[in-house]
Coordinates of C-alpha atoms and ligand atoms in Angstrom, one line a residue:
M3 CA 9.3 -63.8 85.7
S4 CA 10.8 -62.5 82.3
A5 CA 14.1 -63.7 81.2
Y6 CA 15.7 -60.9 79.2
R7 CA 17.9 -61.6 76.1
L8 CA 20.9 -60.2 74.4
L9 CA 20.7 -58.5 71.1
I10 CA 23.4 -59.4 68.7
D11 CA 23.5 -58.9 64.9
G12 CA 19.9 -58.0 64.8
E13 CA 18.9 -61.4 66.6
S14 CA 17.5 -61.9 70.1
V15 CA 19.9 -64.2 71.9
A16 CA 19.1 -66.3 74.9
T17 CA 21.8 -67.2 77.4
P18 CA 22.1 -70.4 79.3
D19 CA 22.6 -68.4 82.7
H20 CA 20.8 -65.3 84.1
F21 CA 21.1 -63.2 87.2
P22 CA 18.1 -61.6 89.1
V23 CA 17.7 -57.9 89.2
P24 CA 16.1 -56.6 92.4
N25 CA 13.8 -53.6 92.8
P26 CA 15.6 -51.3 95.3
A27 CA 12.3 -50.2 96.8
T28 CA 11.0 -53.7 97.7
G29 CA 13.8 -56.3 97.3
E30 CA 11.5 -58.2 94.8
T31 CA 13.0 -59.4 91.6
V32 CA 12.0 -57.3 88.6
G33 CA 13.4 -59.7 86.0
L34 CA 16.3 -62.0 85.0
A35 CA 19.1 -60.5 83.2
P36 CA 21.3 -62.5 80.7
L37 CA 24.7 -63.5 81.7
A38 CA 26.8 -63.1 78.5
T39 CA 29.7 -65.4 78.0
A40 CA 33.1 -64.3 76.3
E41 CA 31.8 -65.9 73.2
H42 CA 28.8 -63.6 73.2
I43 CA 31.0 -60.6 73.6
D44 CA 33.2 -61.7 70.7
R45 CA 30.1 -62.4 68.5
A46 CA 28.7 -58.9 69.3
V47 CA 31.9 -57.1 68.6
S48 CA 32.5 -59.2 65.3
A49 CA 28.7 -58.4 64.3
A50 CA 29.5 -54.6 64.9
A51 CA 32.7 -54.8 62.9
R52 CA 31.0 -56.4 59.9
A53 CA 28.1 -53.9 60.2
F54 CA 30.6 -51.0 60.2
K55 CA 31.8 -51.7 56.7
S56 CA 28.5 -50.7 55.2
W57 CA 27.2 -48.3 58.0
R58 CA 30.3 -46.1 57.6
T59 CA 29.4 -45.6 53.9
A60 CA 25.7 -45.2 54.4
S61 CA 24.7 -41.6 53.2
D62 CA 24.6 -38.8 55.6
E63 CA 20.9 -38.4 54.9
D64 CA 20.3 -42.2 55.8
R65 CA 22.1 -41.9 59.0
R66 CA 20.3 -38.7 60.1
K67 CA 17.0 -40.3 59.3
A68 CA 17.8 -43.5 61.2
C69 CA 18.8 -41.5 64.2
A70 CA 15.7 -39.2 64.1
G71 CA 13.7 -42.6 64.0
L72 CA 15.5 -43.7 67.2
A73 CA 14.1 -40.6 68.9
E74 CA 10.5 -41.6 67.7
R75 CA 10.9 -45.1 68.8
I76 CA 11.9 -44.0 72.3
S77 CA 9.2 -41.6 72.6
A78 CA 6.6 -44.2 71.4
S79 CA 7.7 -46.7 74.2
S80 CA 8.5 -44.0 76.7
E81 CA 5.8 -45.2 79.4
E82 CA 6.8 -48.8 79.2
L83 CA 10.5 -47.9 79.5
A84 CA 9.8 -45.4 82.4
R85 CA 8.0 -48.1 84.5
L86 CA 10.7 -50.6 83.9
L87 CA 13.3 -48.1 84.7
T88 CA 11.6 -47.1 88.0
L89 CA 11.3 -50.8 89.0
E90 CA 15.0 -51.5 88.8
Q91 CA 16.6 -48.2 89.4
G92 CA 14.2 -46.8 92.1
K93 CA 13.6 -43.3 90.9
P94 CA 10.1 -41.9 90.9
L95 CA 8.0 -42.1 87.8
N96 CA 7.1 -38.4 88.3
G97 CA 9.0 -35.2 88.9
L98 CA 12.7 -35.4 87.9
G99 CA 12.4 -39.1 87.7
S100 CA 11.8 -41.8 85.0
R101 CA 9.4 -39.9 82.8
F102 CA 11.8 -37.0 82.8
E103 CA 14.7 -39.3 81.9
L104 CA 12.7 -40.9 78.9
G105 CA 11.7 -37.3 77.7
G106 CA 15.6 -36.4 77.9
A107 CA 16.6 -39.5 76.0
A108 CA 14.1 -38.8 73.1
A109 CA 15.1 -35.1 73.1
W110 CA 18.8 -35.9 73.0
A111 CA 18.4 -38.4 70.3
G112 CA 16.3 -36.1 68.2
Y113 CA 18.8 -33.1 68.5
T114 CA 21.7 -35.4 67.9
A115 CA 20.2 -36.6 64.7
S116 CA 20.0 -33.2 63.4
L117 CA 23.6 -32.4 63.8
D118 CA 26.2 -32.7 61.0
L119 CA 29.8 -32.8 60.4
P120 CA 30.6 -30.6 57.5
V121 CA 33.7 -30.8 55.4
E122 CA 36.0 -27.9 56.1
T123 CA 37.8 -26.5 53.2
V124 CA 41.2 -24.9 54.2
Q125 CA 42.3 -24.0 50.7
N126 CA 40.8 -24.2 47.2
D127 CA 42.4 -22.1 44.5
A128 CA 44.8 -22.6 41.6
N129 CA 47.6 -23.7 43.8
G130 CA 45.8 -26.6 45.5
R131 CA 42.8 -27.9 47.5
I132 CA 42.9 -28.9 51.2
E133 CA 39.8 -30.5 52.9
I134 CA 39.4 -31.7 56.5
H135 CA 36.9 -34.6 56.8
R136 CA 35.4 -36.4 59.9
R137 CA 35.5 -40.0 59.5
P138 CA 33.9 -42.6 61.9
V139 CA 36.1 -44.5 64.3
G140 CA 34.8 -47.9 64.0
V141 CA 33.3 -50.2 66.7
V142 CA 32.4 -48.3 69.8
A143 CA 32.0 -50.0 73.2
S144 CA 29.7 -48.3 75.5
I145 CA 29.9 -48.9 79.2
T146 CA 27.2 -47.3 81.4
P147 CA 26.4 -46.8 85.1
W148 CA 23.1 -47.3 87.2
N149 CA 22.1 -43.8 88.0
W150 CA 20.6 -42.5 84.8
P151 CA 21.0 -45.6 82.6
L152 CA 18.8 -44.8 79.7
L153 CA 19.8 -41.3 79.2
I154 CA 23.4 -42.1 79.3
A155 CA 23.0 -45.0 77.0
V156 CA 21.3 -42.6 74.5
W157 CA 24.3 -40.1 75.1
H158 CA 26.8 -42.7 74.0
I159 CA 24.7 -44.6 71.2
V160 CA 23.1 -41.9 69.1
P161 CA 26.2 -39.6 68.4
A162 CA 28.2 -42.8 67.8
I163 CA 25.8 -44.0 65.2
R164 CA 25.1 -40.7 63.8
A165 CA 28.7 -40.3 63.0
G166 CA 28.9 -43.8 61.2
N167 CA 30.1 -46.0 63.9
T168 CA 28.6 -49.2 65.2
V169 CA 28.0 -49.9 68.9
V170 CA 28.1 -52.7 71.5
I171 CA 26.6 -51.4 74.7
K172 CA 27.1 -53.0 78.2
P173 CA 24.9 -51.7 80.9
S174 CA 25.6 -51.7 84.6
P175 CA 24.7 -55.2 86.1
L176 CA 22.6 -53.2 88.7
T177 CA 20.2 -51.7 86.0
P178 CA 20.5 -53.9 82.8
L179 CA 16.8 -54.6 82.0
S180 CA 15.7 -51.1 80.8
T181 CA 18.8 -50.8 78.6
L182 CA 18.2 -54.4 77.1
R183 CA 14.6 -53.4 76.3
M184 CA 15.3 -50.0 75.0
V185 CA 18.1 -51.2 72.7
E186 CA 15.7 -54.0 71.3
I187 CA 13.3 -51.2 70.5
M188 CA 15.9 -48.9 69.0
A189 CA 17.8 -51.6 67.0
A190 CA 14.6 -52.5 65.2
G191 CA 15.2 -49.2 63.2
L192 CA 18.6 -50.0 62.2
P193 CA 20.5 -52.5 59.9
P194 CA 21.6 -55.7 61.9
G195 CA 24.9 -55.2 63.9
V196 CA 24.8 -51.5 63.9
L197 CA 23.6 -51.6 67.6
N198 CA 24.2 -54.6 69.9
V199 CA 23.6 -55.1 73.6
V200 CA 25.4 -57.6 76.1
S201 CA 24.8 -57.9 79.8
G202 CA 26.5 -59.7 82.6
R203 CA 28.6 -58.9 85.7
D204 CA 31.4 -56.5 85.9
D205 CA 33.8 -59.2 84.6
I206 CA 32.7 -59.1 81.0
A207 CA 33.6 -55.2 80.7
P208 CA 37.4 -55.9 80.2
L209 CA 36.5 -58.3 77.4
L210 CA 35.1 -55.1 75.6
T211 CA 37.9 -52.7 76.7
T212 CA 40.7 -54.9 75.3
H213 CA 38.9 -56.4 72.3
P214 CA 41.2 -55.8 69.2
Y215 CA 38.1 -54.8 67.1
V216 CA 36.9 -52.1 69.5
A217 CA 38.2 -48.8 68.2
K218 CA 36.7 -46.5 71.0
V219 CA 35.4 -46.9 74.6
V220 CA 32.9 -44.4 75.8
F221 CA 32.6 -44.9 79.5
T222 CA 30.5 -43.3 82.2
G223 CA 31.2 -44.3 85.8
S224 CA 33.3 -44.1 88.7
T225 CA 36.9 -42.6 88.4
E226 CA 38.5 -45.8 89.8
T227 CA 36.9 -47.9 87.0
G228 CA 37.7 -45.2 84.5
R229 CA 41.4 -45.6 85.3
K230 CA 41.0 -49.3 84.5
V231 CA 39.3 -48.6 81.2
M232 CA 42.2 -46.4 80.2
A233 CA 44.8 -48.9 81.2
A234 CA 42.9 -51.7 79.3
G235 CA 42.8 -49.6 76.2
A236 CA 46.6 -48.9 76.1
A237 CA 47.7 -52.0 74.2
T238 CA 45.4 -51.3 71.2
L239 CA 45.5 -47.5 71.6
K240 CA 41.8 -47.1 71.9
H241 CA 40.0 -43.7 71.7
L242 CA 38.4 -42.8 74.9
T243 CA 35.6 -40.6 76.4
L244 CA 35.6 -40.9 80.1
E245 CA 32.8 -39.2 82.1
L246 CA 33.7 -39.9 85.6
G247 CA 32.8 -38.9 89.2
G248 CA 32.4 -35.5 90.7
N249 CA 32.4 -33.6 94.0
D250 CA 30.8 -30.4 92.7
A251 CA 31.0 -27.4 95.1
G252 CA 28.4 -24.6 95.3
I253 CA 29.4 -21.1 96.7
V254 CA 26.7 -18.9 98.1
L255 CA 28.0 -15.2 98.0
P256 CA 27.3 -12.7 100.9
G257 CA 24.1 -10.9 100.6
S258 CA 22.2 -13.7 98.8
D259 CA 18.4 -14.2 99.5
P260 CA 17.9 -17.8 100.7
K261 CA 14.3 -17.9 99.9
A262 CA 15.0 -17.2 96.2
M263 CA 17.5 -19.9 96.0
A264 CA 16.7 -22.7 98.3
E265 CA 14.5 -24.6 95.9
R266 CA 17.2 -24.5 93.0
I267 CA 19.8 -25.5 95.5
F268 CA 17.8 -28.3 96.9
W269 CA 17.3 -29.9 93.6
G270 CA 20.7 -29.3 92.4
A271 CA 22.0 -31.4 95.1
F272 CA 19.1 -33.9 95.5
L273 CA 18.2 -34.8 91.9
N274 CA 17.9 -38.5 91.6
S275 CA 18.5 -38.8 95.4
G276 CA 22.0 -37.2 94.8
Q277 CA 23.0 -40.2 92.7
T278 CA 24.0 -37.8 89.8
C279 CA 27.5 -37.2 88.5
A280 CA 27.1 -33.4 88.5
A281 CA 24.9 -32.9 91.6
L282 CA 25.8 -30.2 94.0
K283 CA 27.7 -32.2 96.6
R284 CA 29.0 -29.6 99.0
L285 CA 27.6 -26.2 99.8
Y286 CA 29.7 -23.2 101.1
V287 CA 27.8 -20.6 102.7
P288 CA 28.9 -17.2 104.3
D289 CA 28.8 -16.8 108.0
A290 CA 26.5 -13.9 108.0
S291 CA 23.6 -15.7 106.4
Y292 CA 24.6 -19.3 107.4
D293 CA 21.7 -19.9 109.8
A294 CA 19.1 -18.3 107.6
F295 CA 20.2 -20.5 104.6
C296 CA 20.1 -23.6 106.8
D297 CA 16.7 -22.9 108.0
T298 CA 15.3 -22.1 104.7
L299 CA 16.8 -25.2 103.0
A300 CA 15.6 -27.6 105.7
G301 CA 12.2 -26.0 105.5
F302 CA 12.0 -26.8 101.9
A303 CA 13.7 -30.2 102.1
A304 CA 11.3 -31.3 104.9
K305 CA 8.3 -31.1 102.5
V306 CA 9.8 -33.5 99.8
K307 CA 8.2 -36.8 99.6
L308 CA 10.4 -39.9 99.8
G309 CA 8.6 -43.2 98.6
N310 CA 8.3 -46.1 96.2
G311 CA 8.9 -44.7 92.7
L312 CA 5.7 -46.2 91.3
D313 CA 3.7 -44.1 93.8
E314 CA 2.9 -41.0 91.6
E315 CA 3.1 -38.7 94.8
S316 CA 6.8 -39.6 95.3
Q317 CA 9.5 -36.9 94.5
L318 CA 12.5 -39.1 95.6
G319 CA 13.0 -42.9 95.7
P320 CA 15.3 -45.3 97.5
L321 CA 19.0 -45.4 96.8
Q322 CA 19.6 -47.9 94.0
N323 CA 21.7 -50.5 95.8
P324 CA 22.9 -51.5 99.2
M325 CA 26.6 -50.5 98.6
Q326 CA 25.6 -47.1 98.0
F327 CA 23.3 -47.1 101.0
N328 CA 26.0 -48.2 103.1
K329 CA 28.6 -45.8 101.7
V330 CA 26.2 -42.7 102.4
A331 CA 25.3 -44.0 105.8
A332 CA 29.0 -44.4 106.7
M333 CA 29.9 -40.9 105.5
V334 CA 27.1 -39.3 107.4
E335 CA 28.0 -41.2 110.6
Q336 CA 31.7 -40.2 110.2
A337 CA 30.8 -36.5 109.8
K338 CA 28.5 -36.6 112.8
S339 CA 31.0 -38.0 115.0
A340 CA 33.5 -35.3 113.7
G341 CA 31.1 -32.6 114.7
A342 CA 28.6 -32.1 111.9
K343 CA 25.0 -31.4 113.0
P344 CA 22.1 -33.0 111.2
L345 CA 19.5 -30.3 110.4
L346 CA 17.3 -33.1 108.9
G347 CA 17.5 -36.7 108.3
G348 CA 20.9 -38.6 109.0
N349 CA 19.3 -41.4 110.9
P350 CA 18.0 -44.2 108.6
A351 CA 15.3 -46.3 110.0
E352 CA 16.6 -49.8 110.6
Q353 CA 15.1 -53.0 109.2
R354 CA 13.0 -51.0 106.8
K355 CA 12.4 -52.8 103.4
G356 CA 14.2 -51.1 100.5
H357 CA 17.1 -48.9 100.4
F358 CA 15.5 -45.6 101.6
Y359 CA 17.8 -43.1 103.0
P360 CA 16.3 -39.9 104.2
V361 CA 17.0 -36.5 102.8
T362 CA 19.8 -35.3 105.1
L363 CA 21.4 -31.8 105.5
L364 CA 24.6 -31.6 107.7
A365 CA 25.4 -28.2 109.1
E366 CA 28.8 -27.4 110.6
A367 CA 30.4 -29.8 108.1
E368 CA 34.1 -29.0 107.1
A369 CA 37.1 -30.2 105.1
G370 CA 38.5 -33.4 106.5
M371 CA 35.1 -35.1 106.8
R372 CA 34.7 -37.8 104.2
I373 CA 31.3 -36.4 103.0
V374 CA 33.2 -33.1 102.2
D375 CA 36.2 -34.5 100.7
E376 CA 34.8 -37.6 98.6
E377 CA 31.9 -38.1 96.3
Q378 CA 28.9 -39.2 98.5
F379 CA 26.4 -39.9 95.5
G380 CA 23.4 -39.8 97.9
P381 CA 20.8 -37.6 99.5
A382 CA 23.1 -36.1 102.1
L383 CA 24.4 -32.6 101.7
P384 CA 27.2 -30.9 103.8
I385 CA 26.8 -27.2 104.5
I386 CA 30.3 -25.5 105.1
R387 CA 30.5 -22.2 106.8
Y388 CA 33.0 -19.6 105.4
S389 CA 34.1 -16.0 106.2
D390 CA 36.4 -15.3 103.2
V391 CA 35.2 -16.0 99.7
E392 CA 38.7 -16.4 98.4
D393 CA 39.1 -19.3 101.1
A394 CA 35.9 -20.8 99.9
L395 CA 37.1 -20.7 96.2
E396 CA 40.4 -22.3 97.3
Q397 CA 38.4 -25.1 99.2
A398 CA 36.1 -25.7 96.2
N399 CA 39.1 -26.0 94.0
A400 CA 41.0 -28.2 96.2
S401 CA 39.2 -31.4 95.1
S402 CA 40.8 -33.7 92.5
Y403 CA 37.2 -33.9 91.0
A404 CA 36.4 -31.2 88.6
L405 CA 33.1 -31.9 86.8
G406 CA 30.8 -28.9 87.8
G407 CA 30.6 -26.2 90.2
S408 CA 28.2 -23.2 90.9
V409 CA 28.2 -19.7 92.5
W410 CA 25.0 -18.2 93.9
S411 CA 24.2 -14.5 94.3
S412 CA 21.6 -11.8 93.8
D413 CA 24.4 -10.0 91.9
P414 CA 24.9 -12.3 88.8
E415 CA 27.9 -10.4 87.4
R416 CA 29.8 -10.9 90.5
A417 CA 28.9 -14.6 90.7
W418 CA 30.0 -14.9 86.9
D419 CA 33.3 -13.7 87.7
L420 CA 33.9 -16.1 90.5
A421 CA 32.4 -18.9 88.5
S422 CA 35.2 -18.4 85.9
R423 CA 37.7 -19.1 88.6
L424 CA 36.2 -22.5 89.5
E425 CA 38.3 -25.3 88.2
C426 CA 35.8 -27.6 86.5
G427 CA 34.2 -28.5 83.2
T428 CA 30.9 -26.5 83.7
A429 CA 30.6 -23.5 86.1
W430 CA 26.8 -22.5 86.7
V431 CA 25.5 -19.3 88.2
N432 CA 22.2 -19.5 90.2
R433 CA 21.7 -22.9 89.0
H434 CA 23.3 -26.3 89.2
G435 CA 23.5 -29.3 87.0
D436 CA 21.5 -27.9 84.0
I437 CA 22.6 -29.5 80.8
R438 CA 21.4 -29.4 77.2
P439 CA 21.9 -31.4 74.0
D440 CA 23.5 -28.5 72.2
V441 CA 26.1 -27.5 74.8
P442 CA 29.2 -29.6 75.6
F443 CA 29.5 -31.3 78.9
G444 CA 32.5 -33.2 80.5
G445 CA 35.0 -33.1 83.4
I446 CA 38.6 -32.2 83.9
K447 CA 41.2 -33.5 86.3
S448 CA 39.9 -36.8 87.9
S449 CA 36.4 -36.2 86.4
G450 CA 37.2 -37.2 82.9
I451 CA 38.5 -36.9 79.5
G452 CA 36.5 -35.5 76.5
V453 CA 33.0 -34.1 76.3
E454 CA 29.7 -35.2 75.1
F455 CA 26.7 -33.4 73.6
G456 CA 26.4 -30.9 70.5
R457 CA 29.0 -30.6 67.7
H458 CA 31.9 -31.0 70.0
G459 CA 30.4 -34.2 71.5
L460 CA 29.8 -35.6 68.1
Q461 CA 33.4 -34.8 66.9
E462 CA 34.5 -37.3 69.5
Y463 CA 33.1 -40.1 67.6
T464 CA 35.4 -39.3 64.6
T465 CA 39.0 -39.1 63.5
I466 CA 40.2 -36.5 61.0
Q467 CA 41.2 -37.2 57.4
V468 CA 42.9 -34.6 55.4
L469 CA 42.6 -34.6 51.7
Y470 CA 45.4 -32.5 50.0
R471 CA 46.4 -32.0 46.5
Ligands
LIG28 P1 31.1 -48.0 88.2 O1 32.5 -47.5 87.8 O2 31.1 -48.9 89.3 O3 30.5 -48.8 86.9 C1 30.3 -48.2 85.7 C2 30.3 -49.3 84.7 O4 31.7 -49.9 84.6 C3 29.3 -50.5 85.0 O5 28.7 -50.9 83.8 C4 30.3 -51.6 85.3 O6 29.9 -52.9 85.2 C5 31.6 -51.3 84.5 N1 32.7 -51.9 85.0 C6 33.1 -52.5 86.1 N2 34.4 -53.0 86.2 C7 34.9 -52.5 84.8 C8 36.1 -52.7 84.3 N3 37.2 -53.2 85.0 N4 36.3 -52.2 83.1 C9 35.4 -51.6 82.5 N5 34.1 -51.5 83.0 C10 33.9 -51.9 84.3 O7 30.2 -46.8 88.4 P2 28.7 -46.6 88.9 O8 28.8 -47.1 90.4 O9 27.8 -47.5 88.2 O10 28.3 -45.2 88.6 C11 28.6 -44.2 89.6 C12 29.7 -43.4 89.2 O11 29.6 -42.8 87.9 C13 29.8 -42.0 90.1 O12 31.1 -41.7 90.4 C14 29.4 -41.0 89.2 O13 29.8 -39.7 89.4 C15 29.8 -41.3 87.8 N6 29.0 -40.8 86.8 C16 29.5 -39.9 86.0 C17 28.8 -39.2 84.9 C18 29.5 -38.2 84.1 O14 28.9 -37.8 83.2 N7 30.6 -37.7 84.5 C19 27.5 -39.6 84.9 C20 26.9 -40.5 85.7 C21 27.7 -41.2 86.7

């Protein structure tokens, strides 16, 4: 059984204690994750603070090359990392699973390496000169969740380093191994201390979010924990990017063709077994085409193969952890008892090994059911009937979450207009959850603060300095 190590100041560091990381498909232990102590956290942050002194002054070209090198390193080890990711996270190797995640990680790293932060000249004449410069913030603490652990780690690490910051990353205790290994691979291409990784239980996170040498926290996870991160940073006025939960609505407009949309709607909702921040989590369908949409979606969903992620045929894997399994199961039960009708699934086999929850579609769902009002983060989609588009829009916007949303129609112009009235960070037309490294992504309301990706995302790892004469 492999015992993994921390990486601090370019050195592999063994810890006295470890914790087992189980495979969600089988319950078998994948590896032993290191349990960092408070002293390890302090060493890692101090190493990052020391490294910042020279990394911040490294030439832009050196930093660009180093980040491009990170993309190459990830690509070169992608199959090893994809297998480890499947073992601890559960997602399939194929389809929109681990290999897809590693491909995205390399693509995001490569694109982010190519970005730059040009000086803006406001005035340059006989009367004076004014320039706006982007400066790195300092030590960035990155805290990541268990659903897309490697992609999200890259989203945090690469722009931070590209802009001249140094990083200490702490992965979720549920999926730490792939991040520990990926950071080991990435950090070999960087000066010591620029990228460090610590792992442990949740209780080590506040040591990072309150550490006086940490200038910024980039956090992806639940809204509840995001609030704690914000409160913890108040004393030292930390810069924050918070990418939090979502309860994205999709609205189908009258006259839409279910056959043309079912597959995209399905994967918008069931990507990574629904364990995706910007998955479609509630679907509003007009009365006139309600039955046709339900039948077509159920017909498509019935053919999707659920299984162990190492099986090359699997399209969906188990839920990542028992807490998530129990949460989804409880929400589906509550909806059923309140009148929702399962079209498919909704009845997990008991005593089955692994946290497999069947693909579930719930017809006749409505506001007031937990699965409509809250984030289910699992493979169960409520389908809500409506008769008035304005009412559907009002229900979509009623959530305190506001990450993404979508409108579906064979008339894209009409859908575009309605999409512009969705209150959320990204509103899609005839697609859901699509993201790109050159387009900013982030939530509003309880879904977060700030954006990631592209120039706007890179700027979040900087402060402004004005030079004025
Ligand atoms: P979580 O909030 O339970 O954990 C996230 C991370 O926070 C983990 O690393 C955990 O160890 C750490 N943590 C725990 N206590 C902490 C504390 N007091 N201070 C600081 N950090 C602490 O979230 P999760 O269950 O891992 O992830 C699922 C959630 O993440 C969902 O709500 C999902 O929507 C959200 N998410 C959002 C995005 C986005 O981009 N908006 C992306 C992925 C996931």
